[in-house]
Coordinates of C-alpha atoms in Angstrom, one line a residue:
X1 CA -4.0 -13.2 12.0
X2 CA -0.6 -13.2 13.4
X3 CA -0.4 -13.7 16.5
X4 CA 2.6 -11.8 19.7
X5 CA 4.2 -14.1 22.4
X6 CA 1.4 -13.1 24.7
X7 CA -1.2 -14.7 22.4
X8 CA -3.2 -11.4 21.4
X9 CA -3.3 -9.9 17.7
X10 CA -0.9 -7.7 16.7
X11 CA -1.1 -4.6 15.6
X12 CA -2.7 -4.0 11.8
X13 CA -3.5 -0.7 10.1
X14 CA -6.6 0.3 7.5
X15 CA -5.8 2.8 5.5
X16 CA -7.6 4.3 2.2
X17 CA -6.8 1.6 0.2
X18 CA -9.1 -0.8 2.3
X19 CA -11.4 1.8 2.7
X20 CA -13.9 0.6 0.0
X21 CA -14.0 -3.1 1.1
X22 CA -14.5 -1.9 4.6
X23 CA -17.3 1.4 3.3
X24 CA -19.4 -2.5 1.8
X25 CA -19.2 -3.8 5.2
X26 CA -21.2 -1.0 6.9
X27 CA -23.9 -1.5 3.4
X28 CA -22.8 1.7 1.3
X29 CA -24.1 1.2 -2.3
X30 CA -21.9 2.2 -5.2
X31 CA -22.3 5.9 -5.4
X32 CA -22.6 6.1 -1.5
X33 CA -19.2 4.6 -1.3
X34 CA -17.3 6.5 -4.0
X35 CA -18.7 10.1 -2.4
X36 CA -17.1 8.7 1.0
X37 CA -13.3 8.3 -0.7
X38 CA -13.8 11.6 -2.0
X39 CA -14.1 13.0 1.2
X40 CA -10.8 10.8 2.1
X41 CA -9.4 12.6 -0.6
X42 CA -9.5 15.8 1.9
X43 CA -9.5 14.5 5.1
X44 CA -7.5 11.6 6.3
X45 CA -8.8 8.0 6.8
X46 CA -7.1 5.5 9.4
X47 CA -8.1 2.6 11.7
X48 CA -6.8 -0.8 12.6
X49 CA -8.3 -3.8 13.4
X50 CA -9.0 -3.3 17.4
X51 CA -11.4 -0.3 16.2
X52 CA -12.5 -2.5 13.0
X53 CA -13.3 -5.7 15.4
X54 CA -13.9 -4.5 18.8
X55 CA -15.6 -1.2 19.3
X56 CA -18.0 -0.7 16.2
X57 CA -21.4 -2.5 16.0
X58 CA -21.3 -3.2 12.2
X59 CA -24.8 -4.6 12.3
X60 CA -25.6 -0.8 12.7
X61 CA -22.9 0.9 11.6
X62 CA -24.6 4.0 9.5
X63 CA -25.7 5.1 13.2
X64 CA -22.8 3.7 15.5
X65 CA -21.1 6.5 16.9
X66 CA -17.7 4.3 16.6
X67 CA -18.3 3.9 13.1
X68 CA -19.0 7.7 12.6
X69 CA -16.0 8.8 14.6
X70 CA -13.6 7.2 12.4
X71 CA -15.1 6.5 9.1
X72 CA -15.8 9.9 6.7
X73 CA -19.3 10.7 6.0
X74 CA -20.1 12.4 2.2
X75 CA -21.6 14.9 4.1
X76 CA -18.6 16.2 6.0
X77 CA -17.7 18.7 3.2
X78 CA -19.8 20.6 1.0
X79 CA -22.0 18.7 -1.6
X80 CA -20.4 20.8 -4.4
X81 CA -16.8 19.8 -3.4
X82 CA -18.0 16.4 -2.6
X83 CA -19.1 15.9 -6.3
X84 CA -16.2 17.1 -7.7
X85 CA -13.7 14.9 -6.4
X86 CA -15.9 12.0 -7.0
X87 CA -16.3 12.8 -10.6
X88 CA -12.2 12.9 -10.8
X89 CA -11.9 9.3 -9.2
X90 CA -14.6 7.7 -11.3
X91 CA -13.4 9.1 -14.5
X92 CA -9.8 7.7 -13.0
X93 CA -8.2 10.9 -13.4
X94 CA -4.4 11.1 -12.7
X95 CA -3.6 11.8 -8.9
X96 CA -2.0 14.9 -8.9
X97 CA -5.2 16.4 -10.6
X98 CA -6.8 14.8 -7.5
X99 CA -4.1 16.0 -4.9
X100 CA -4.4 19.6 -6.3
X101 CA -8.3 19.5 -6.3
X102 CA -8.5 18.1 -2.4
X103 CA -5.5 20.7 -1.5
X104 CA -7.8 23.3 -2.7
X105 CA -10.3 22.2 -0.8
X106 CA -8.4 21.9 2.7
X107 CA -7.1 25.3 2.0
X108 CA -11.0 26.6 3.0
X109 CA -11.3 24.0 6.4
X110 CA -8.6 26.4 8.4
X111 CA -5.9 23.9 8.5
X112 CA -4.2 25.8 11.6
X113 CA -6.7 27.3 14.3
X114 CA -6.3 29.2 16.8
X115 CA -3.3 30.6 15.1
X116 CA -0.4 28.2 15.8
X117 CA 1.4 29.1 12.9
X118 CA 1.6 32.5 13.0
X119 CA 1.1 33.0 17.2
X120 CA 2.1 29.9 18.6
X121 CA 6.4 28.8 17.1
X122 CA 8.7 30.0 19.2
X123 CA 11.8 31.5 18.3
X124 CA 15.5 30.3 19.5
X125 CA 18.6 32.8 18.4
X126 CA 15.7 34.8 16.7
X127 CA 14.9 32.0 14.4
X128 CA 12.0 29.7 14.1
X129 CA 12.0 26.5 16.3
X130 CA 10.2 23.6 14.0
X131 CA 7.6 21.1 16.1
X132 CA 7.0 23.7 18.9
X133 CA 4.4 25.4 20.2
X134 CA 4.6 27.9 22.7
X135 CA 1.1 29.9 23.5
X136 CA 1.0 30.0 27.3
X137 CA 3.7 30.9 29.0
X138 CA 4.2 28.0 31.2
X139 CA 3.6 24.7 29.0
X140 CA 5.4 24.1 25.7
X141 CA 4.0 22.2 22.7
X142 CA 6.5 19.0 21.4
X143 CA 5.6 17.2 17.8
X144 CA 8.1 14.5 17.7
X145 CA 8.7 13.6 13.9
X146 CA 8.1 10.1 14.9
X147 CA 4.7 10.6 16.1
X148 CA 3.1 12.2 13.6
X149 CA 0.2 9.8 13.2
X150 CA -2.5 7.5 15.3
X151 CA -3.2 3.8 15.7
X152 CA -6.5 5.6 14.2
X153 CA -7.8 8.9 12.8
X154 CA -10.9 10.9 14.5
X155 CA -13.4 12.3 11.7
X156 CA -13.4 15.4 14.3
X157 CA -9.6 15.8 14.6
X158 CA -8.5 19.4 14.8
X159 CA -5.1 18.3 14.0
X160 CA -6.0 16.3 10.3
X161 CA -3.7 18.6 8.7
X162 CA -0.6 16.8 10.3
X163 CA -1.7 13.7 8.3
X164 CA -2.2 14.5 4.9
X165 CA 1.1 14.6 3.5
X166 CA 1.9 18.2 2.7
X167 CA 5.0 19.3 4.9
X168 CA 3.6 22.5 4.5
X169 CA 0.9 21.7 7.6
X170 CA 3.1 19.8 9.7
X171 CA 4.4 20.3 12.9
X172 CA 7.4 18.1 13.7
X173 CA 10.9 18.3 14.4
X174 CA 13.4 15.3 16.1
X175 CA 15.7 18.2 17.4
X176 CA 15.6 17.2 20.7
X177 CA 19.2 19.4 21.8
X178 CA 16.8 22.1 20.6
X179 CA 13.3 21.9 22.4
X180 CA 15.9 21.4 25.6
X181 CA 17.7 24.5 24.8
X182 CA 14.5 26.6 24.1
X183 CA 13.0 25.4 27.6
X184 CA 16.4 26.0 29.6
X185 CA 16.2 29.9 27.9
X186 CA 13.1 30.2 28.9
X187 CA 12.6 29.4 33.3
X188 CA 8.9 30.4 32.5
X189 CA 8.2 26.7 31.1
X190 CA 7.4 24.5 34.0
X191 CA 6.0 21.6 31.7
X192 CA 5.9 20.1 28.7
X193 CA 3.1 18.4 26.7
X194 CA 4.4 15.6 23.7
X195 CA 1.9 15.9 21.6
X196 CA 1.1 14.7 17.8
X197 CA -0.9 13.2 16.1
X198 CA 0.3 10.3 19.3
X199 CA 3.2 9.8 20.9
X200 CA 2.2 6.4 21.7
X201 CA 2.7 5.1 18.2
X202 CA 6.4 5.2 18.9
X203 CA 7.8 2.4 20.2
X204 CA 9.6 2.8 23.6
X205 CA 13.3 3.3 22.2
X206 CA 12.1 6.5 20.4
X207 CA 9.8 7.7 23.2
X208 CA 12.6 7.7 25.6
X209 CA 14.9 9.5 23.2
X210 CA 12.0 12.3 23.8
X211 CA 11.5 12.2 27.5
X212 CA 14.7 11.3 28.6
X213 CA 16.8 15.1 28.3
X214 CA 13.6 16.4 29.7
X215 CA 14.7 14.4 33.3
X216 CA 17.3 17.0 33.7
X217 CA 16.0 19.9 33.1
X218 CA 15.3 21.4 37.0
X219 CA 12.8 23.9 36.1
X220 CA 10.1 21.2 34.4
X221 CA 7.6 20.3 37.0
X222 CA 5.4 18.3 34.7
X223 CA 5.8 16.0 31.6
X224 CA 2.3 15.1 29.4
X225 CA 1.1 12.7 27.0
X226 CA -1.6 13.6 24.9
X227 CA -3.0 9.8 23.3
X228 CA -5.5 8.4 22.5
X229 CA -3.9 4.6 22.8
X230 CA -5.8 3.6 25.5
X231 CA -9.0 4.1 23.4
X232 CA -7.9 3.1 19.8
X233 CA -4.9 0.3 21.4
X234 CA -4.7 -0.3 24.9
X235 CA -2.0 -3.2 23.9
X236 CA 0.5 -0.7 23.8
X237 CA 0.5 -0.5 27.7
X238 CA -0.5 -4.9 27.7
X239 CA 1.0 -7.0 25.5
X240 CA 3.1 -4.6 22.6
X241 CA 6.6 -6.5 22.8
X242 CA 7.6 -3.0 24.2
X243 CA 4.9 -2.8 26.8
X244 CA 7.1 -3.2 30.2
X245 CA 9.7 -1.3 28.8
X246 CA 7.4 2.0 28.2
X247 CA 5.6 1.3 31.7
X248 CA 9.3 1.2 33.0
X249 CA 9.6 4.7 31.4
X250 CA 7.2 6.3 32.9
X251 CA 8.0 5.1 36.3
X252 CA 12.0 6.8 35.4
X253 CA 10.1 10.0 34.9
X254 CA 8.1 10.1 38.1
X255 CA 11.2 8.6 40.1
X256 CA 12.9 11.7 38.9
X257 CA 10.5 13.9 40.6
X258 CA 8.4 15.1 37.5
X259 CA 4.4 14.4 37.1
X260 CA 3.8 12.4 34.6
X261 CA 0.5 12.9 33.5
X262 CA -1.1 10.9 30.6
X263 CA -3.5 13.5 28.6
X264 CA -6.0 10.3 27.7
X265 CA -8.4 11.1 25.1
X266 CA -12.1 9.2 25.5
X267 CA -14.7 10.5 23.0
X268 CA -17.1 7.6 23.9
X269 CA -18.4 5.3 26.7
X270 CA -17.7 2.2 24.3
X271 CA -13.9 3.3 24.3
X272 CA -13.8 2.5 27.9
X273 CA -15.7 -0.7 27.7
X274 CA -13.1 -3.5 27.1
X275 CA -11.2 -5.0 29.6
X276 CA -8.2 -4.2 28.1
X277 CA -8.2 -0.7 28.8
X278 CA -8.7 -1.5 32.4
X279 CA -5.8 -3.6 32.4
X280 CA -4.2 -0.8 30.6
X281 CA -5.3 1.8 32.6
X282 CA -4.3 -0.1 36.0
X283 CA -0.3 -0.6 34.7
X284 CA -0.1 3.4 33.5
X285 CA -1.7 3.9 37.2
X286 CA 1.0 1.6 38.5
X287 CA 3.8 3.2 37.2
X288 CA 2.9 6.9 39.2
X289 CA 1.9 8.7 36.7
X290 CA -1.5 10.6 36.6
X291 CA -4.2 9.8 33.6
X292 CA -6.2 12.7 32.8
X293 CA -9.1 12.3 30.3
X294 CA -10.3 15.2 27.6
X295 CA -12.7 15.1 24.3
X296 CA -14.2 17.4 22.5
X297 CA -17.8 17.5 22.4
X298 CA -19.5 15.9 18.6
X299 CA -22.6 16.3 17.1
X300 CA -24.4 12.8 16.8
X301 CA -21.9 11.2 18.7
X302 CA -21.8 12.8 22.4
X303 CA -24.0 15.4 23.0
X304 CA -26.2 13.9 25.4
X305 CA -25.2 14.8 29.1
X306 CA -26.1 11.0 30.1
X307 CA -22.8 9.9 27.8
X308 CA -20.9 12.1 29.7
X309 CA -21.5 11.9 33.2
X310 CA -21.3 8.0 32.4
X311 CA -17.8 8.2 31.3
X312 CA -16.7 10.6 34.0
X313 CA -18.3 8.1 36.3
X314 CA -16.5 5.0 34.9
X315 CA -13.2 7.1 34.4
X316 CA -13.3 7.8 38.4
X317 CA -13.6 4.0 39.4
X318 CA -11.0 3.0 37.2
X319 CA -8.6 5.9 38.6
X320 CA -8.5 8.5 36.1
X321 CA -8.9 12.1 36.2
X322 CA -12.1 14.3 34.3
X323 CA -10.0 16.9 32.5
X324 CA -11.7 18.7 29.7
X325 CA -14.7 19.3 28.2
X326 CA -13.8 20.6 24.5
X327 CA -16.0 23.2 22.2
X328 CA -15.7 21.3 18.9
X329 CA -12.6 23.7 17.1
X330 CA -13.2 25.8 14.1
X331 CA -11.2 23.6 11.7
X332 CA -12.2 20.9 9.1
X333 CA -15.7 19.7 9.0
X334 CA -16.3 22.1 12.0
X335 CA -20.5 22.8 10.6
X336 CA -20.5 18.7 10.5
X337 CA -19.7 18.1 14.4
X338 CA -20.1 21.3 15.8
X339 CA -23.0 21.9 18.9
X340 CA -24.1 24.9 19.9
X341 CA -22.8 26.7 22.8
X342 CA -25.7 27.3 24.4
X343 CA -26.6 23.3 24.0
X344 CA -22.7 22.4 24.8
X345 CA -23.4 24.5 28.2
X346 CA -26.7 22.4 28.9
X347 CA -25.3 19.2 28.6
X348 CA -22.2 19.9 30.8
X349 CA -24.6 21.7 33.0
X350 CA -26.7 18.3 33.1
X351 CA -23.9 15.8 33.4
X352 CA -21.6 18.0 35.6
X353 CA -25.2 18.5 38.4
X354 CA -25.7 14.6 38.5
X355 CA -21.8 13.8 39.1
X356 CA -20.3 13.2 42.7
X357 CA -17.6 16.1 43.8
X358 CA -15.0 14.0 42.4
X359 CA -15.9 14.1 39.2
X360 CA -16.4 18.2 39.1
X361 CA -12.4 18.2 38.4
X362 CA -13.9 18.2 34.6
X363 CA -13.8 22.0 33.1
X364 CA -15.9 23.1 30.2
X365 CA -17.5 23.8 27.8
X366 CA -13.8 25.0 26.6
X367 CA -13.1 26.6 23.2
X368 CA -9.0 26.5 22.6
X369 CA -9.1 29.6 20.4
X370 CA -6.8 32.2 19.4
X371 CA -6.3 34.4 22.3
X372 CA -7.0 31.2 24.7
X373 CA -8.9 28.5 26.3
X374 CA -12.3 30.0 26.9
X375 CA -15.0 28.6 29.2
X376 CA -18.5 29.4 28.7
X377 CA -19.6 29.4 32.6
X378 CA -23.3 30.0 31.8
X379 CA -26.3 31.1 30.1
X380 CA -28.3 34.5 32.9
X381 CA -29.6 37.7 32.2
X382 CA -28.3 41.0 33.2
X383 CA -30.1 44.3 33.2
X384 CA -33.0 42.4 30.8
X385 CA -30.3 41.5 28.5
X386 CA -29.4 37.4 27.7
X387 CA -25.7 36.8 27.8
X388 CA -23.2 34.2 28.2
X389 CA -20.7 34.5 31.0
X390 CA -17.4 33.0 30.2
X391 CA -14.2 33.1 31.5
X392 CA -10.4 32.5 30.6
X393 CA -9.2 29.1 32.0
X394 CA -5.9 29.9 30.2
X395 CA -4.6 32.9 28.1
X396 CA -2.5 34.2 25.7
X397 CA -2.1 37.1 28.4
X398 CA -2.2 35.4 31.4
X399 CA -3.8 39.1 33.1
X400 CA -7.4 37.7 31.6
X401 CA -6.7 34.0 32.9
X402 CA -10.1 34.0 35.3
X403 CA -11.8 37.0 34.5
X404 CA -14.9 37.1 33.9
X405 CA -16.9 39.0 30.8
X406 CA -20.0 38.7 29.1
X407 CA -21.4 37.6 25.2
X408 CA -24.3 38.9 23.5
X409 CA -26.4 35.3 24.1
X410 CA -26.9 34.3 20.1
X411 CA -28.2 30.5 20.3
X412 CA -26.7 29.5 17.3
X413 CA -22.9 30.8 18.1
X414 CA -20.4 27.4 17.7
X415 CA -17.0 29.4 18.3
X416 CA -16.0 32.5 20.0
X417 CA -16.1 34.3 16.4
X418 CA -19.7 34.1 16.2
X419 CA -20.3 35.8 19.7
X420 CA -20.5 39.4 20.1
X421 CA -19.3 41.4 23.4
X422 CA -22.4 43.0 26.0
X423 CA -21.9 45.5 28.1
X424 CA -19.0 46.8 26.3
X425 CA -17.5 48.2 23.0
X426 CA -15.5 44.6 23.0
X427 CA -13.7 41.2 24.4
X428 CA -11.0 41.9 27.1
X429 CA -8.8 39.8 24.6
X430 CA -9.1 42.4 21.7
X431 CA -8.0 45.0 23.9
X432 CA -5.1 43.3 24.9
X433 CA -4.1 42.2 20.9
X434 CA -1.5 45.0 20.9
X435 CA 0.2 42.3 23.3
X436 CA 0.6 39.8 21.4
X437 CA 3.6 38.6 19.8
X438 CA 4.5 39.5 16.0

């Protein structure tokens, strides 16, 4: 392995074509293996060696959850599907007969929740801004082109559609003029989230191409990250040749008055385990800027409330900031990872009760769907009838953002589709769909 001036390995991607040496590492038999590189036919496959080396326990790797939240499983996708692609690469068949087969199968795993195409790109001179997203009215969505994949791919990702090569499910733009001219036009936008896939896989040069416009911009209060480097490659803040330089970055954008805050993304304990992300998380911390941390919760990987008070526990020594509790989202192999929202609320009810005060900055169970970010607040019962209580922690229509209203309680509901309204004809939100934009 090749080593950087500071003695550590560099960087080195896995990608589908070392996904069969790697699928007889964890002890997948023949068939076993070729149903998993179907199902990377569909859904993209990437890691890199700090993933590969560090963080899974290969000696059990079937049941590791580090294993499982980056490696497909054949049972991700429907059995049917599954078979089909398999029987195309054993009989070797040409790859666009492959490509068309797995396009036909993303087209049924709701590529774009929560309607981002069609609810969520803003318009600039009445025409379509490419690689933004504007759905609440203060925060704006940025894809930069550059950043339009991860030093490693989640098997949950709500976003796998930006990494499967069709342009047609991509957000990205590198028409930086532009995102500053949409945010100027509109004094409503006090911050700006750079988003991807990660940001972090751009090296420094290209990042600051990104943030640095955004220093002038009076109105902006607040510039985020959302990465998941410091799980997947916390060299990027240690020893990446462009290490100091990014650090140096972020410490321009907080010495220009603007939070900073890095949207980290810890799915895990393990993630947090090595001592590099403590290094890493100490120089981000250094700098001035704020680390927030999010995940969604997954289905045989986190839903236990002792993970997660354990990782809000550890985040809080080590100086970052509970965030976000995440509903798994209703794209991709959603039936896979998805937990119940009446089990989602009991395990954020039982790690948030055994968590100091500091920690209760967390919020969740949260479902980011169409008309917002939804929180389910609780499980009671109301004039003899069981409901969920939820509330609006952001909105569409920022009337409902904390108002409270009520679900029919249905113990197997995953996503806000599956609930029903009580004590009403329906949701707040659908009375307030004539608001929406066209």
């Amino acid at each position: 392995m090749i080593l950087n001036q500071a003695g550590t390995r560099r960087f080195r991607a896995y990608t589908s074509k070392h996904l069969d040496e790697l699928l007889k590492r964890a002890g997948l038999g023949d068939d076993e293996r070729l149903k998993v590189r179907a199902v990377a036919t569909v859904l993209p496959f990437r890691t890199n060696a700090y993933v590969v080396d560090e963080l899974i326990d290969w000696s059990a790797a079937l049941d590791d959850p580090m294993y499982r939240l980056v490696f497909p499983q054949e049972d991700m996708l429907p059995a049917a599907d599954v078979a089909r692609l398999a029987d195309l690469l054993k009989a070797e068949a040409p790859n666009a007969e492959i490509q068309a087969e797995a396009n036909r199968v993303r087209a049924q795993l709701n590529p774009h929740p929560a309607g981002q195409k069609e609810l969520n790109v803003p318009k600039l001179d009445e025409e379509p801004v490419p690689g933004m997203q504007h759905k609440y009215p203060e925060t704006v969505l940025f894809f930069p082109k550059q950043g339009q994949t991860c030093h490693a791919y989640c098997t949950y990702c709500f976003r796998w559609a930006q990494f499967v090569g069709d342009a047609d499910l991509k957000f990205a733009s590198d028409d930086i003029d532009q995102m500053v001219a949409y945010i100027r036009r509109h004094p409503e936008v006090t911050s700006v989230l750079i988003t991807g896939g990660d940001p972090m896989i751009m090296g420094e040069t290209v990042v600051r191409r990104y943030i640095e416009p955004l220093l002038e911009v009076e109105q902006l209060e607040s510039i985020r990250i959302g990465s998941k480097a410091l799980a997947y490659w916390p060299q990027r803040f240690t020893t990446d040749p462009d290490a100091d330089a990014t650090l140096g970055l972020f410490e321009e954008v907080v010495n220009a008055g603007k939070n900073l805050a890095y949207m980290a993304h810890f799915s895990h304990p393990r993630e947090l385990e090595s001592p590099l992300v403590e290094s890493a998380v100490k120089r981000i911390l250094g700098t001035g800027a704020t680390i927030r941390t999010q995940a969604p919760m997954i289905r045989s990987i986190n839903d236990d409330p002792a993970i997660w008070s354990g990782m809000w526990r550890r985040q809080l020594r080590m100086g970052m900031i509970p965030y976000y509790m995440f509903v798994e989202r209703d794209t991709g192999p959603q039936d896979y990872f998805a937990v119940p929202l009446a089990r989602a609320y009991e395990v954020f009810r039982d790690a948030y009760s055994s968590v100091s005060g500091l920690c209760r900055t967390v919020r969740g169970p949260s479902m980011s769907a169409t008309p917002g970010k939804v929180c389910v607040d609780g499980v009671t019962e109301i004039a003899g009838e069981r409901v969920f209580m939820l509330h609006f922690i952001q909105a569409r229509d920022p009337s409902l953002v904390g108002r409270p209203f009520f679900a029919r309680y249905d113990p197997s509901a995953v996503w806000l589709t599956d609930l029903r309204p009580a004590f009403a004809d329906r949701f707040p939100f659908e009375a307030a769909e004539a608001l929406l934009p066209a």
